[in-house]
Coordinates of C-alpha atoms and ligand atoms in Angstrom, one line a residue:
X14 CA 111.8 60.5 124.5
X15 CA 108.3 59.3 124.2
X16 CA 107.1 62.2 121.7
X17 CA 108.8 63.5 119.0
X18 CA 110.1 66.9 119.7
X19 CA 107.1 69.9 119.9
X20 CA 107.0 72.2 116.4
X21 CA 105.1 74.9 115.9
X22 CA 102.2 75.0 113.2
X23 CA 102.3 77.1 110.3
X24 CA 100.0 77.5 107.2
X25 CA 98.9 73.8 107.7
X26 CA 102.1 72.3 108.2
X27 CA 104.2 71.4 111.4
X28 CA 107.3 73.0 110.9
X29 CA 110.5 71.9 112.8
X30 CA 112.8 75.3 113.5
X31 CA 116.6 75.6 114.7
X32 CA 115.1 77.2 118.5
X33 CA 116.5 76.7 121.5
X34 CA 114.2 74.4 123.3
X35 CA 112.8 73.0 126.7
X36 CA 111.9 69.7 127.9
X37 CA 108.5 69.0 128.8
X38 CA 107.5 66.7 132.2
X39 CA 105.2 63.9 132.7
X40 CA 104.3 65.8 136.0
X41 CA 102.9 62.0 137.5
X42 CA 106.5 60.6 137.0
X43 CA 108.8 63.5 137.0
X44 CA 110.0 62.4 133.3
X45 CA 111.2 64.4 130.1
X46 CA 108.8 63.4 127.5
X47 CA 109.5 66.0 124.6
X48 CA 111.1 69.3 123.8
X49 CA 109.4 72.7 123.5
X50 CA 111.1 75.1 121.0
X51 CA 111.1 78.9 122.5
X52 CA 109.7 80.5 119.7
X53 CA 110.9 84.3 118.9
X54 CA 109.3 87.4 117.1
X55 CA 110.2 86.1 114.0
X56 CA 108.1 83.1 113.9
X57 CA 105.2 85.2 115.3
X58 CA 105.7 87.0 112.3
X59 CA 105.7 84.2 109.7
X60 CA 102.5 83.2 111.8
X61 CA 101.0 86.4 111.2
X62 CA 101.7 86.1 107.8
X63 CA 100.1 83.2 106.9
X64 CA 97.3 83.7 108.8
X65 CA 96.6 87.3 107.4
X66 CA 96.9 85.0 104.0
X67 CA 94.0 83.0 105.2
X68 CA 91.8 85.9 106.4
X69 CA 90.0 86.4 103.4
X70 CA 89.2 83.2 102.3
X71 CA 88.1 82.3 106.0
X72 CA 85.7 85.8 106.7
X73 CA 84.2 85.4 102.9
X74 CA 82.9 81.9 103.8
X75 CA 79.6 82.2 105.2
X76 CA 79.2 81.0 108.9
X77 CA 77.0 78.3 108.1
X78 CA 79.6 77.0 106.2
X79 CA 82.4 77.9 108.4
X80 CA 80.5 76.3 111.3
X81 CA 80.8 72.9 109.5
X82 CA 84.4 72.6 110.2
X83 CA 82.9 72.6 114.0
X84 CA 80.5 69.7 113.8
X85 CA 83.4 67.6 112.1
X86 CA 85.4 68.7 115.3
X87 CA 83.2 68.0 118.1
X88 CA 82.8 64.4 116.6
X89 CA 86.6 64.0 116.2
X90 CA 87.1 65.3 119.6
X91 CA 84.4 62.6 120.8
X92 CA 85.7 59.8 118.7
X93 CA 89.4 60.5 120.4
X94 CA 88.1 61.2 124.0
X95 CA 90.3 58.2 125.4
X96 CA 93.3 59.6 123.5
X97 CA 93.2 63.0 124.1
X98 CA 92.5 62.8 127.9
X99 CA 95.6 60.2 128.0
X100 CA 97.3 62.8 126.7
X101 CA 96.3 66.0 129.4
X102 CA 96.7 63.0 131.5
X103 CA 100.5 62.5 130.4
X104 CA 101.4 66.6 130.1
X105 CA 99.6 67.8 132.9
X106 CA 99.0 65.0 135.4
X107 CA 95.5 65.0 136.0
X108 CA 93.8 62.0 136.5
X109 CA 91.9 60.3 133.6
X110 CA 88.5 61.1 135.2
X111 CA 88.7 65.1 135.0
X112 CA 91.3 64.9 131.8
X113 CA 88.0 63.2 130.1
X114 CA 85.8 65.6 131.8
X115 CA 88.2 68.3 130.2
X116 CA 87.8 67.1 126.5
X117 CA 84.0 67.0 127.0
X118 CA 83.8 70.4 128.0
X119 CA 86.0 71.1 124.7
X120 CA 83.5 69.3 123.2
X121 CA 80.6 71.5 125.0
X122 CA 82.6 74.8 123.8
X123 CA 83.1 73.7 120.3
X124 CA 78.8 73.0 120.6
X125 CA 78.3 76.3 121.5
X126 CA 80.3 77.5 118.4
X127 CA 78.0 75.4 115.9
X128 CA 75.2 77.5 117.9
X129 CA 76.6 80.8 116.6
X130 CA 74.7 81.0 113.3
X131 CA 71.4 80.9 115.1
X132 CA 73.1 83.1 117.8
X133 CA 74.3 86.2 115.6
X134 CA 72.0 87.1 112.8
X135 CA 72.2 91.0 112.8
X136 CA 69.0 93.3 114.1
X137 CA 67.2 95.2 111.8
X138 CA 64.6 98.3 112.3
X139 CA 62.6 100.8 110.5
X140 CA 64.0 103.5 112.3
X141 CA 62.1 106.1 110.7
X142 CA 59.8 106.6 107.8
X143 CA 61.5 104.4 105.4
X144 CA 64.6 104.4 106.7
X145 CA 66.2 101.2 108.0
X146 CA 69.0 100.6 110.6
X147 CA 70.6 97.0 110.8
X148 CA 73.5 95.6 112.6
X149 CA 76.1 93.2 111.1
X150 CA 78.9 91.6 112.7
X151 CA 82.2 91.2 111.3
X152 CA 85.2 89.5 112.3
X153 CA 88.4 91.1 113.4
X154 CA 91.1 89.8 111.7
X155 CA 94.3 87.5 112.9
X156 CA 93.7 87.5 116.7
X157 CA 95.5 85.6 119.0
X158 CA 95.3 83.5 121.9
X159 CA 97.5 82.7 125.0
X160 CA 97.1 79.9 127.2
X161 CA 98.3 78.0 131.1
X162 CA 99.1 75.1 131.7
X163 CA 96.1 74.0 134.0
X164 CA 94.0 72.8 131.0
X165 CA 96.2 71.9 128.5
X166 CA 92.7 70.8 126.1
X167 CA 90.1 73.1 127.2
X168 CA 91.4 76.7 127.3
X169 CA 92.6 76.8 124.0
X170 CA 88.9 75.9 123.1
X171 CA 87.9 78.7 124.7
X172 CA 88.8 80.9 121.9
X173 CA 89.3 78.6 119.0
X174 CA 85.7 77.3 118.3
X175 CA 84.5 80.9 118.5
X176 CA 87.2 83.0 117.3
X177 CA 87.1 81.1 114.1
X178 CA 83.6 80.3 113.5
X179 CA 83.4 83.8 113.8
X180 CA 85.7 84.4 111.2
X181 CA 88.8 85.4 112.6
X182 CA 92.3 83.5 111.9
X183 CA 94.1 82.8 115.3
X184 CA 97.5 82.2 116.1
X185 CA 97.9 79.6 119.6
X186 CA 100.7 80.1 121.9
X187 CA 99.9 77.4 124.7
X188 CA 102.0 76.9 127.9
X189 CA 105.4 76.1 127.3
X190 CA 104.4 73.2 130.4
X191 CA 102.1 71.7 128.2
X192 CA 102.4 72.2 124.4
X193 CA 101.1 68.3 123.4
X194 CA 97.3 68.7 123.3
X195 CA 97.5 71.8 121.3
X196 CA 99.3 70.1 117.9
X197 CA 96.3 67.5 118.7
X198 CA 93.8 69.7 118.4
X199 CA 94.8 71.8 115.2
X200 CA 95.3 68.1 113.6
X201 CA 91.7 67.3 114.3
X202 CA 90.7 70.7 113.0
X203 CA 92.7 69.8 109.9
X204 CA 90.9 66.5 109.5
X205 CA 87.4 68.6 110.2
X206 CA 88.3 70.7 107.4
X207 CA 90.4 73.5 108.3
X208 CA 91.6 75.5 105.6
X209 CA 95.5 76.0 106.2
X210 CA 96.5 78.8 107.5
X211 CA 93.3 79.7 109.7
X212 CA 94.7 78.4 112.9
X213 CA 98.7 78.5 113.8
X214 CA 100.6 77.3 117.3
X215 CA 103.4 79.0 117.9
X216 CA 105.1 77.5 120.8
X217 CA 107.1 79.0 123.6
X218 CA 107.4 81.3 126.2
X219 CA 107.8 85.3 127.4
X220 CA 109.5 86.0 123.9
X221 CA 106.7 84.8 121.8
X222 CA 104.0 86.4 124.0
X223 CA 105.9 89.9 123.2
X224 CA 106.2 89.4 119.9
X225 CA 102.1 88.6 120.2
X226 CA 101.8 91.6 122.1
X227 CA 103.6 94.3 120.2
X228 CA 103.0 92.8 116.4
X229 CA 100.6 95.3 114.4
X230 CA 99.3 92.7 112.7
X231 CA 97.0 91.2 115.6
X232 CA 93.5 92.7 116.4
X233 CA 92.9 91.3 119.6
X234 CA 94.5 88.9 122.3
X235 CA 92.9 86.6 124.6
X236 CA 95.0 85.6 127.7
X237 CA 94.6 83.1 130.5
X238 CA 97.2 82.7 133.3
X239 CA 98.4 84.3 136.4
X240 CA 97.8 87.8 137.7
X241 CA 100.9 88.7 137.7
X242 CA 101.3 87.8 133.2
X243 CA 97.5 89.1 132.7
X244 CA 98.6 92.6 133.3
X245 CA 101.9 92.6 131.5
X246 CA 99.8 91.6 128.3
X247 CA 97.1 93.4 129.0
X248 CA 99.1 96.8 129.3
X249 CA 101.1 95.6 126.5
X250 CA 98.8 94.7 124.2
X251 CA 96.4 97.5 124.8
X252 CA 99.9 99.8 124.4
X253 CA 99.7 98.9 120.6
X254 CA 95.9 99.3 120.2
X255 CA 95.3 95.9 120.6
X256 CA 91.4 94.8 121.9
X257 CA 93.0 92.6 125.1
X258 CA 90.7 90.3 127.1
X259 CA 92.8 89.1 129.8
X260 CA 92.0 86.3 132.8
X261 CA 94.1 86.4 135.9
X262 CA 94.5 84.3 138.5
X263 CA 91.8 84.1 141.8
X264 CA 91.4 83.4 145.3
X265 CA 88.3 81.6 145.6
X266 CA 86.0 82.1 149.1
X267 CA 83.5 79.3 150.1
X268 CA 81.2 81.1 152.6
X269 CA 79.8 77.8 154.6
X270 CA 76.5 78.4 156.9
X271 CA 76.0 76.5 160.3
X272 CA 72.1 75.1 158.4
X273 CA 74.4 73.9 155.3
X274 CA 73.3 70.2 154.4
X275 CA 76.5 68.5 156.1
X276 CA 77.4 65.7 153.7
X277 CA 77.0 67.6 150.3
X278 CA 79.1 70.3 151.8
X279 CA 81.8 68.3 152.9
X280 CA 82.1 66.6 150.0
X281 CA 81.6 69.8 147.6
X282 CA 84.2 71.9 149.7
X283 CA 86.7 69.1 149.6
X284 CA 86.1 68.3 145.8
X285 CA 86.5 71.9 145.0
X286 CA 90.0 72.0 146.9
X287 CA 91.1 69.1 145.5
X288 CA 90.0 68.5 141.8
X289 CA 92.7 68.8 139.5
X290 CA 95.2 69.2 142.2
X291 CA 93.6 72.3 143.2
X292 CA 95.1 73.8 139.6
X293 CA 91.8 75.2 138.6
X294 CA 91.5 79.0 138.7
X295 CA 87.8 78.3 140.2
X296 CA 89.0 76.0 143.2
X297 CA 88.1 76.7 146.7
X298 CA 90.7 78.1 148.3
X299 CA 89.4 79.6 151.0
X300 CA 86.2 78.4 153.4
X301 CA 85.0 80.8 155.3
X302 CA 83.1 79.0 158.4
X303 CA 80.3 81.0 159.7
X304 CA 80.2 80.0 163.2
X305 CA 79.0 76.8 164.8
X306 CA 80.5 74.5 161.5
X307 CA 82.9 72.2 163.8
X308 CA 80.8 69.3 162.5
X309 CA 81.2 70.1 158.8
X310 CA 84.8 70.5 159.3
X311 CA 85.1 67.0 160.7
X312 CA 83.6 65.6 158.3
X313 CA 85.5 67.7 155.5
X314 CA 88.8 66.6 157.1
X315 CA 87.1 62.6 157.2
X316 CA 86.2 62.9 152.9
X317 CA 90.2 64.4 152.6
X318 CA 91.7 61.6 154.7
X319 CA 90.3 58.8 152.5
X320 CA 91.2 60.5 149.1
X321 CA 94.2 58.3 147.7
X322 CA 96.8 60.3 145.7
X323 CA 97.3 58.6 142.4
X324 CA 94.1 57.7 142.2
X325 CA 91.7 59.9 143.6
X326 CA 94.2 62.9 143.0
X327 CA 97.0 63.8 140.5
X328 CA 100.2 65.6 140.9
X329 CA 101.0 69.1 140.8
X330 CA 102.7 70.5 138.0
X331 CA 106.4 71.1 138.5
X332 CA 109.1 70.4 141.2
X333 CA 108.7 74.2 141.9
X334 CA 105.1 74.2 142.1
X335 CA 105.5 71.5 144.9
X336 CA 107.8 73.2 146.7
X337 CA 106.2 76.6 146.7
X338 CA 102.8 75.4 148.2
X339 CA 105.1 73.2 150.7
X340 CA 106.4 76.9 152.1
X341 CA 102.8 78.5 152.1
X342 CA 101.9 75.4 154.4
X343 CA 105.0 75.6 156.3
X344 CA 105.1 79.4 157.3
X345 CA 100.7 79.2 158.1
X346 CA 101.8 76.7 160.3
X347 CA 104.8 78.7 162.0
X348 CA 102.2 81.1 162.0
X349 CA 99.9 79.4 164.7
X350 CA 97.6 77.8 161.9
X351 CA 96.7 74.5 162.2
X352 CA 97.3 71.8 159.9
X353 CA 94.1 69.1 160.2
X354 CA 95.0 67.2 157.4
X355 CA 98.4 67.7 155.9
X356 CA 99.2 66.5 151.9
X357 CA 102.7 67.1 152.1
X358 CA 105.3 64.0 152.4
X359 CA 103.0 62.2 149.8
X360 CA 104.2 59.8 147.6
X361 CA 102.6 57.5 145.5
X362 CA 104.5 53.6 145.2
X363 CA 106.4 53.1 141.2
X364 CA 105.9 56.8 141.1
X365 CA 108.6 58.5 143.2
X366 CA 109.6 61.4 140.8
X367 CA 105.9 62.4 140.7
X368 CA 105.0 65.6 142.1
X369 CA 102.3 64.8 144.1
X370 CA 101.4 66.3 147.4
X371 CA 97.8 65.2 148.9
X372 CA 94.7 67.2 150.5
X373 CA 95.9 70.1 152.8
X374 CA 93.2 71.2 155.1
X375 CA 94.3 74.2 157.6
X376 CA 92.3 75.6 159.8
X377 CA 92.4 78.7 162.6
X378 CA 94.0 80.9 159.2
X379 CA 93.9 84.2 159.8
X380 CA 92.9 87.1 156.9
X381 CA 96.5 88.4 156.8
X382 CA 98.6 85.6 156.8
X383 CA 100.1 85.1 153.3
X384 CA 98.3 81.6 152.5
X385 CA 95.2 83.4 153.1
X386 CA 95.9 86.1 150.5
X387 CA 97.7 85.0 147.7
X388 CA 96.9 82.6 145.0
X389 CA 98.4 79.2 146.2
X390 CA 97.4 76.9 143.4
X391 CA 97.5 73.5 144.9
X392 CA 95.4 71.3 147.1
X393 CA 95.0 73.6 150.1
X394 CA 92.3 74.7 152.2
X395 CA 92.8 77.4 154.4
X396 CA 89.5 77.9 157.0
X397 CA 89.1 81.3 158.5
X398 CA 86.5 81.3 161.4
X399 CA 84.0 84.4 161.4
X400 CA 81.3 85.3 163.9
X401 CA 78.6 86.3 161.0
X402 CA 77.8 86.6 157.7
X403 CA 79.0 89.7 157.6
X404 CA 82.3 89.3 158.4
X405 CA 82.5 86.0 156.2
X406 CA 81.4 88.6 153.3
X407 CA 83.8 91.0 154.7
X408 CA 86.8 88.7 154.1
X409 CA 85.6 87.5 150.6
X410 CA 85.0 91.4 149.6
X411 CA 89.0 92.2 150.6
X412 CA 90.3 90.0 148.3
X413 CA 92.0 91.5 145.7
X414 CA 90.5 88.5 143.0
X415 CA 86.7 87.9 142.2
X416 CA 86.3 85.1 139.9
X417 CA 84.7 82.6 142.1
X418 CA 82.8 82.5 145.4
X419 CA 80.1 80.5 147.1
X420 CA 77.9 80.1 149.9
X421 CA 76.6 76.7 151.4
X422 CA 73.2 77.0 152.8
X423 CA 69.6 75.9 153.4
X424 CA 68.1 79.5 153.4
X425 CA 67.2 80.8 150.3
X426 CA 67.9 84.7 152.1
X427 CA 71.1 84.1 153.2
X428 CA 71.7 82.4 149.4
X429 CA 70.4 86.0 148.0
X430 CA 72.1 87.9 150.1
X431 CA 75.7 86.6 149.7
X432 CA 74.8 86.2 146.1
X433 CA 73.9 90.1 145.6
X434 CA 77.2 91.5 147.8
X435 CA 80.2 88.9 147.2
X436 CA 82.6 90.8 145.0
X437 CA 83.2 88.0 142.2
X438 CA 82.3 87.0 138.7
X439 CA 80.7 83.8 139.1
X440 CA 78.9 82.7 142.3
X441 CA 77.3 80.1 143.5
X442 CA 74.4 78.1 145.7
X443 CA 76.0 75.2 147.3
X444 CA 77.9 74.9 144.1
X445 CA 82.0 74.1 144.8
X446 CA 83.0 74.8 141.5
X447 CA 80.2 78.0 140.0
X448 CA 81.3 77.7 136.5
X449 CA 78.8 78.7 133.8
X450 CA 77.8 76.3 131.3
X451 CA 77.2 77.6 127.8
X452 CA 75.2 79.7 126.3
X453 CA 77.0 81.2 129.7
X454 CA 80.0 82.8 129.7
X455 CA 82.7 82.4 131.9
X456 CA 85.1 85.5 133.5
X457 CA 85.9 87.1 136.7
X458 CA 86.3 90.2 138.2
X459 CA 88.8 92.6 140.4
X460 CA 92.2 91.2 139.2
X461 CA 90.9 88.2 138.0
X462 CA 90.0 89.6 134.8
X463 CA 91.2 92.5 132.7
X464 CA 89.2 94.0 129.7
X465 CA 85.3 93.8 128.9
X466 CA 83.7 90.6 127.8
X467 CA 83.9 87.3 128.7
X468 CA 85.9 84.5 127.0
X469 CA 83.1 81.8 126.4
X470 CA 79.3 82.1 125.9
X471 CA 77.1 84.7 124.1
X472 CA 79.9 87.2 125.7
X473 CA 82.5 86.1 123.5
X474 CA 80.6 87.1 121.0
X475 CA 81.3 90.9 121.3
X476 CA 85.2 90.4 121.7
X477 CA 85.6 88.2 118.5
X478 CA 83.9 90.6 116.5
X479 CA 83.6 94.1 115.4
X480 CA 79.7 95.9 114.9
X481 CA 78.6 97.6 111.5
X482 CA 75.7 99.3 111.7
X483 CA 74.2 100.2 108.4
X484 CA 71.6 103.7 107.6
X485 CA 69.3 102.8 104.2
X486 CA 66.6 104.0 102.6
X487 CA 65.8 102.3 99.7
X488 CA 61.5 104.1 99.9
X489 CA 61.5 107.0 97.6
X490 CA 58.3 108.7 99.1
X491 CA 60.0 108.5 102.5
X492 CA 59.9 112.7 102.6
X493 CA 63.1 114.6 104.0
X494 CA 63.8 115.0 107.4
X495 CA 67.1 115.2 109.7
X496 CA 68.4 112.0 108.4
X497 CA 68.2 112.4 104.3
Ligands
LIG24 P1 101.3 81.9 133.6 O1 100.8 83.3 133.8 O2 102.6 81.5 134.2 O3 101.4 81.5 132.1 C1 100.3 81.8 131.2 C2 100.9 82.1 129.8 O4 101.7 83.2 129.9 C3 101.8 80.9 129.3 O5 101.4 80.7 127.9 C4 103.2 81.4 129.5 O6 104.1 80.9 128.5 C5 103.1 82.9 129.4 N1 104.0 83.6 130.2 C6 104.5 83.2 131.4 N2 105.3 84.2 132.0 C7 105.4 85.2 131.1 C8 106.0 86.5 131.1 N3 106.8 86.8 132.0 N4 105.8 87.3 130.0 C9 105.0 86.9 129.0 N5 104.3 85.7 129.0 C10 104.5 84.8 130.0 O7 100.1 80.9 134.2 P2 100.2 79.4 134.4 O8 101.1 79.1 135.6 O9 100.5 78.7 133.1 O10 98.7 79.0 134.8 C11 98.2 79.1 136.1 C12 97.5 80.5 136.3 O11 96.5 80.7 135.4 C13 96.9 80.6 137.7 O12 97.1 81.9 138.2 C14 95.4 80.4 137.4 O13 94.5 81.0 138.3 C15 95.3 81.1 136.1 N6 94.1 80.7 135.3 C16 93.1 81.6 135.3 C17 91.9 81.2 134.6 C18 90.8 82.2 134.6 O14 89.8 81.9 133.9 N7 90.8 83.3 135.2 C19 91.8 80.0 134.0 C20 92.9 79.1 134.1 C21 94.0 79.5 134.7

């Protein structure tokens, strides 16, 4: 095998356990390339342990210093940018282009985090006569964070740049699909100065997220994965007290105008459908076309065409995954949809056990057909004609997601206007892909995210720590009044 088999990280070591195990895929080949132990309650616990261990050495450390570690780690994750793309590249399958953009936008997260000391100095007022009211922020404890497999680098650095510099331990459990990067990154964080124990990775699947879930040790839990998972931990982790922030999957609506500037929104639309495979939980998925938009779609359907899988586009992530979008695009088309550019049958030559399927652009989709309401993950574009913008905005609203939507126009009023009613998290201007960039903070709504906060930006701030306000009066001729 090419790696040495996955082991979870405890107390600063990597520490190779008896578990049963899975292999793990090189998705572009179709190749075992390492094992994945499947990690139960018990190493959860030791995790726990070791972390609680760490807890007060880490929280007693002032952030300034704590934020150190950070700067040491953006550099490190700079310095390795080749190899730690090359390595999302080999686990996930994404194509070195957007596996470098990936470890940059660690590298932007992990920025934000060295911000944090300028960011969170408590508030202080005299409240009244002598009296003073101030807020300080502590951390939590040992919280945890679990991860998918669609950014193998950059969700776990969601939460670990600013869980920690906060001053919380954090135990990792990435996706079982794509447990490589992770040991990377808590190697670099060693080499930035990581005091053991502050981060551990246990690694595995439904058995270690339960034992996250239910252990009485853990403060909070941040989740990122599919609908269907974000609940299960969310009711589960909230069912032991737990402060649960969890991201679901989405269903992404492009609303595209007749006036929208042709070439940037053929090329947007297409690049949002297609980047990363279409595994990004902000990909279009859904264009609604606002009337007279035959041109755009030609020209949509010309940028798809010419897009080279392999090159231009990686695989998807399992055999499975293949073969699940495959049926949405066969029963839309059984349906009466029709396919204008179709991705499956794609192979790519030396690479026939890849999973690779290329653009899918299919258009005359109607809102109740099933490719047109669930999440499909993959390359596809379904279009869904509407008369007006109303009945684009009335599509969008009956979605059951909300983390992403977008409108492609020249006016600023019809910008406004979709901007003020589309029922999602993050929207955007003639924008594919609306994510915020830091000091902004990324997360849905509807069933796209459960719990308050957000898991980046200044609103990450909030879930990674808890508020003590303080009453004193330190003014002896302050008098007596309701407060003495
Ligand atoms: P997933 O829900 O299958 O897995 C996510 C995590 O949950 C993994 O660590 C996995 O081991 C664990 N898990 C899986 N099944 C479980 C179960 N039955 N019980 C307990 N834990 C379980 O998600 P995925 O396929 O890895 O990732 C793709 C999904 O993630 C998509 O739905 C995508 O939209 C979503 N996603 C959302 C965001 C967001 O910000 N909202 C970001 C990235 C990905």
């Amino acid at each position: 095998m090419k790696y040495p088999a996955v082991a979870n990280y405890l107390n600063g070591s990597f520490v190779a356990d008896d578990l049963p195990a899975l292999d793990v895929y090189n998705p572009s080949e179709g190749s075992v390339i390492s094992r994945v132990p499947l990690s139960t309650h018990r190493e959860v616990d030791r995790a726990v342990e070791s972390a609680r261990a760490a807890f007060p050495g880490w929280s007693g450390t002032p952030i300034k210093e704590r934020v150190q570690v950070f700067y040491r780690y953006k550099a490190l994750l700079e310095r390795h940018l080749d190899e730690l793309a090359a390595l999302v590249t080999e686990e996930n399958g994404k194509i070195a282009s957007e596996a470098r953009a990936e470890v940059l936008k660690s590298a932007e997260l992990t920025e934000f985090a060295c911000s944090l000391p300028q960011i969170v100095p408590g508030e202080v007022l005299e409240v009244s006569r002598g009296v003073e009211c101030r807020i300080e922020r502590y951390p939590l404890g040992v919280v945890a964070a679990i991860t998918p497999f669609n950014f193998p680098n950059m969700v776990p650095n969601w939460s670990i740049p600013n869980a920690l510099a906060l001053g919380n331990c954090l135990v990792l459990k990435p996706s079982e699909l794509v447990p490589l990067s992770a040991g990377r990154i808590a190697e670099l964080l060693a080499e930035a100065g990581l005091p053991e124990g502050v981060l551990q990775i246990v690694n595995g699947g439904k058995e270690a997220v339960e034992g996250i879930c239910d252990h009485p040790g853990i403060e909070a839990i941040s989740f990122v994965g599919s609908t269907k998972v974000a609940k299960v931990v969310y009711r589960r982790g909230t069912a032991t007290l737990k402060r649960v922030l969890a991201l679901g999957g989405a269903k992404n609506h492009l609303i595209v105008m007749p006036d929208a500037d042709l070439e940037m929104t053929a090329g947007n639309v297409v690049a949002s459908m297609s980047g990363c495979a279409g595994q990004r939980c902000m990909a279009a998925s859904v264009m609604v076309a606002v009337s007279k938009t035959d041109h755009i779609i030609r020209c949509m359907v010309e940028h798809a065409r010419r897009m080279v899988p392999g090159k231009d586009i990686g695989p998807v992530i399992s055999a499975e995954s293949k073969a699940r979008i495959e049926s949405y695009i066969a029963e839309a088309e059984a349906a009466g949809a029709e396919v204008l550019v179709d991705g499956r049958n794609t192979t790519v030559p030396g690479r026939g056990g890849g999973y690779y399927l290329g653009p899918t652009i299919i258009d005359r989709v109607t809102p109740e057909m099933r490719i047109a309401r669930e999440e499909v993950f993959g390359p596809v574009l379904v279009i869904i004609r509407s008369r007006d913008l109303d009945e684009a905005l009335a599509v969008e609203n009956a979605s059951p997601y909300g983390n992403a939507a977008s409108v492609f126009t020249e006016s600023g009023g019809t910008a406004r206007y979709v901007m003020e009613r589309a029922s999602a998290g993050m929207v955007g201007v003639n924008v594919g892909v609306p994510v915020p960039r830091e000091p902004f903070s990324f997360g849905g709504w509807n069933e796209s995210k459960f719990g308050v906060g957000d898991i980046t930006g200044r609103g990450s701030i909030e879930f990674w720590t808890k508020s003590k306000k303080m009453t004193t009066k330190w003014n002896r001729e302050a008098g007596v009044n309701w407060m003495s």
